[in-house]
CSV table of C-alpha atoms in Angstrom, one decimal:
chain,number,residue,atom,x,y,z
A,1,MET,CA,10.9,165.4,111.1
A,2,ASN,CA,12.8,168.4,110.2
A,3,TYR,CA,16.3,167.6,108.3
A,4,ILE,CA,18.5,170.1,106.9
A,5,PHE,CA,20.5,169.2,103.7
A,6,GLN,CA,23.9,170.4,102.7
A,7,PRO,CA,26.0,169.9,99.8
A,8,LEU,CA,29.1,167.7,100.0
A,9,THR,CA,32.3,170.2,100.7
A,10,LYS,CA,36.2,169.6,101.9
A,11,ASN,CA,34.6,170.7,105.1
A,12,ASN,CA,32.0,168.0,105.7
A,13,LEU,CA,33.9,165.1,104.4
A,14,GLN,CA,34.2,163.8,108.3
A,15,ASP,CA,30.5,163.4,108.3
A,16,VAL,CA,30.5,161.1,105.2
A,17,GLN,CA,33.5,159.2,107.5
A,18,LYS,CA,31.1,158.8,110.0
A,19,LEU,CA,28.1,157.3,108.0
A,20,TYR,CA,30.3,155.1,106.3
A,21,LYS,CA,31.1,153.4,109.7
A,22,LEU,CA,27.3,153.8,111.0
A,23,VAL,CA,25.7,152.4,108.0
A,24,PHE,CA,28.3,150.1,106.5
A,25,GLY,CA,30.7,149.5,109.5
A,26,ASN,CA,34.0,150.4,107.4
A,27,GLU,CA,36.3,152.7,108.4
A,28,TYR,CA,38.2,154.6,106.4
A,29,SER,CA,40.5,157.5,106.5
A,30,ILE,CA,39.8,161.2,105.6
A,31,GLU,CA,42.6,160.9,103.2
A,32,TYR,CA,40.7,158.2,101.4
A,33,ILE,CA,37.3,159.9,101.1
A,34,THR,CA,38.8,163.2,100.1
A,35,LYS,CA,41.0,161.2,97.2
A,36,LYS,CA,37.8,159.6,96.2
A,37,TYR,CA,35.7,163.1,96.2
A,38,ASP,CA,38.0,166.0,95.4
A,39,THR,CA,37.9,165.7,91.5
A,40,SER,CA,39.4,169.1,91.0
A,41,TYR,CA,41.9,168.0,88.8
A,42,LEU,CA,38.9,167.4,86.3
A,43,ILE,CA,36.0,169.4,87.4
A,44,ASP,CA,35.5,172.0,90.4
A,45,GLY,CA,33.4,170.9,93.4
A,46,TYR,CA,32.8,168.1,95.5
A,47,PHE,CA,29.4,166.3,94.1
A,48,GLY,CA,27.1,165.0,96.9
A,49,HIS,CA,24.6,165.7,99.3
A,50,LEU,CA,24.0,165.1,103.1
A,51,ALA,CA,20.8,165.2,105.4
A,52,TYR,CA,21.3,166.4,109.2
A,53,PHE,CA,18.9,165.5,112.0
A,54,ASP,CA,19.3,167.3,115.1
A,55,GLY,CA,23.0,168.3,114.2
A,56,LYS,CA,23.9,164.9,113.2
A,57,PRO,CA,24.7,163.1,109.9
A,58,VAL,CA,21.9,160.9,108.7
A,59,ALA,CA,22.1,160.3,105.2
A,60,PHE,CA,24.9,160.5,102.1
A,61,HIS,CA,24.2,160.4,98.3
A,62,GLY,CA,27.2,161.1,96.3
A,63,ALA,CA,28.6,161.0,92.8
A,64,ILE,CA,32.0,161.1,91.3
A,65,PRO,CA,32.9,163.0,88.1
A,66,VAL,CA,35.1,161.0,85.3
A,67,LEU,CA,36.3,161.9,82.3
A,68,MET,CA,34.8,159.4,79.5
A,69,GLN,CA,35.3,158.9,75.5
A,70,TYR,CA,33.0,158.0,73.1
A,71,ASN,CA,33.2,157.9,69.3
A,72,GLY,CA,36.3,159.9,69.6
A,73,ALA,CA,34.6,162.7,71.7
A,74,TYR,CA,35.7,163.5,75.5
A,75,GLU,CA,33.1,164.4,78.0
A,76,ILE,CA,33.0,164.5,81.7
A,77,ALA,CA,30.5,161.8,83.5
A,78,ALA,CA,29.2,160.8,87.1
A,79,GLN,CA,29.7,157.5,88.3
A,80,TYR,CA,26.7,157.7,91.5
A,81,GLY,CA,28.9,156.0,94.3
A,82,ASP,CA,27.6,155.9,97.7
A,83,ALA,CA,24.3,156.1,98.8
A,84,MET,CA,23.9,155.5,102.8
A,85,THR,CA,21.4,155.9,105.3
A,86,LEU,CA,21.0,155.6,109.1
A,87,SER,CA,18.3,152.6,109.3
A,88,SER,CA,16.5,154.8,111.7
A,89,HIS,CA,15.8,157.0,109.3
A,90,ASN,CA,15.1,155.0,106.4
A,91,GLY,CA,11.6,155.3,104.6
A,92,LYS,CA,11.5,158.8,105.1
A,93,GLY,CA,12.7,160.1,101.4
A,94,LEU,CA,16.4,160.9,101.9
A,95,PHE,CA,17.8,159.0,99.3
A,96,THR,CA,15.3,160.3,96.6
A,97,LYS,CA,15.8,164.1,98.3
A,98,LEU,CA,19.6,163.8,97.7
A,99,GLY,CA,19.7,161.9,94.5
A,100,LYS,CA,17.5,164.8,93.1
A,101,LEU,CA,19.5,167.5,95.0
A,102,THR,CA,23.0,165.8,93.5
A,103,ASP,CA,21.6,165.5,90.3
A,104,THR,CA,20.7,169.0,90.0
A,105,GLU,CA,24.3,170.0,91.2
A,106,LEU,CA,25.5,167.5,88.0
A,107,ARG,CA,23.5,169.2,85.7
A,108,LYS,CA,24.4,172.6,86.6
A,109,ALA,CA,28.1,171.7,86.1
A,110,GLY,CA,27.7,170.4,82.8
A,111,ILE,CA,27.1,166.6,83.4
A,112,LYS,CA,25.1,165.1,81.1
A,113,PHE,CA,25.1,161.7,82.1
A,114,VAL,CA,25.2,159.8,85.0
A,115,TRP,CA,25.6,155.9,85.8
A,116,GLY,CA,25.7,153.4,88.6
A,117,PHE,CA,25.7,150.2,90.1
A,118,PRO,CA,22.8,149.9,92.2
A,119,ASN,CA,22.9,147.1,95.0
A,120,GLN,CA,19.5,145.2,96.0
A,121,ASN,CA,19.0,147.9,98.6
A,122,SER,CA,18.9,151.4,95.8
A,123,GLU,CA,17.8,149.6,92.9
A,124,TYR,CA,14.1,150.8,93.2
A,125,GLY,CA,15.1,154.1,94.2
A,126,TYR,CA,17.0,154.9,91.4
A,127,ILE,CA,14.7,153.5,89.0
A,128,ASN,CA,11.3,154.2,90.6
A,129,LYS,CA,12.5,158.0,92.2
A,130,LEU,CA,15.4,159.1,90.1
A,131,ASP,CA,14.1,157.7,86.9
A,132,TRP,CA,17.2,155.7,85.8
A,133,LYS,CA,17.0,153.6,82.7
A,134,PHE,CA,17.7,149.7,83.8
A,135,LYS,CA,19.7,148.3,80.9
A,136,GLU,CA,21.2,144.9,82.3
A,137,ARG,CA,22.1,143.2,85.5
A,138,ILE,CA,25.8,142.3,86.4
A,139,VAL,CA,25.9,138.6,87.7
A,140,GLY,CA,29.5,138.6,88.5
A,141,PHE,CA,33.1,139.2,87.3
A,142,LYS,CA,36.3,137.8,87.8
A,143,CYS,CA,39.8,139.4,88.4
A,144,LYS,CA,42.6,137.6,87.6
A,145,ASN,CA,45.5,138.0,89.6
A,146,PRO,CA,48.8,136.8,88.2
A,147,ILE,CA,50.7,135.7,91.8
A,148,ILE,CA,47.8,133.7,93.1
A,149,SER,CA,43.8,134.0,93.4
A,150,LEU,CA,41.4,134.3,96.2
A,151,GLU,CA,39.5,131.5,95.3
A,152,LYS,CA,43.1,129.2,95.9
A,153,ILE,CA,43.7,131.3,99.6
A,154,ALA,CA,40.1,130.4,100.4
A,155,LYS,CA,40.7,126.5,99.6
A,156,LEU,CA,43.6,126.5,101.8
A,157,ASN,CA,42.1,127.6,104.4
């Protein structure tokens, strides 16, 4: 199969929106996606890549730059966020290709480290194809809400 790879820009965010719907069933507004990926307040550019097949978006891999502080020094890093591929295009190397393209783009922008929280679908690819180092798995976390907990709401039903 012949794929065309394009960097993420403000002009193709609607294609990310389509993939959210087709891959995950999530309907996000263009405003939400723009706010998520437009990090021009910190660094120029959008970070991610799309794969197209027959002119239609079939996969996306994106990263979001953030300002980090360590030992009093500030540095721009990036958190990998969304990796999505239409099921009919799984197993074609798109995850790895898009990840490597995005890694190259991040390096060119001067971003020295990335991190993420891969799920069961992407963990293998990050570790074995994109050479991530595994530190530890998150088992779970709790968010306290001073008003009412989701656990209490669930018990009410």
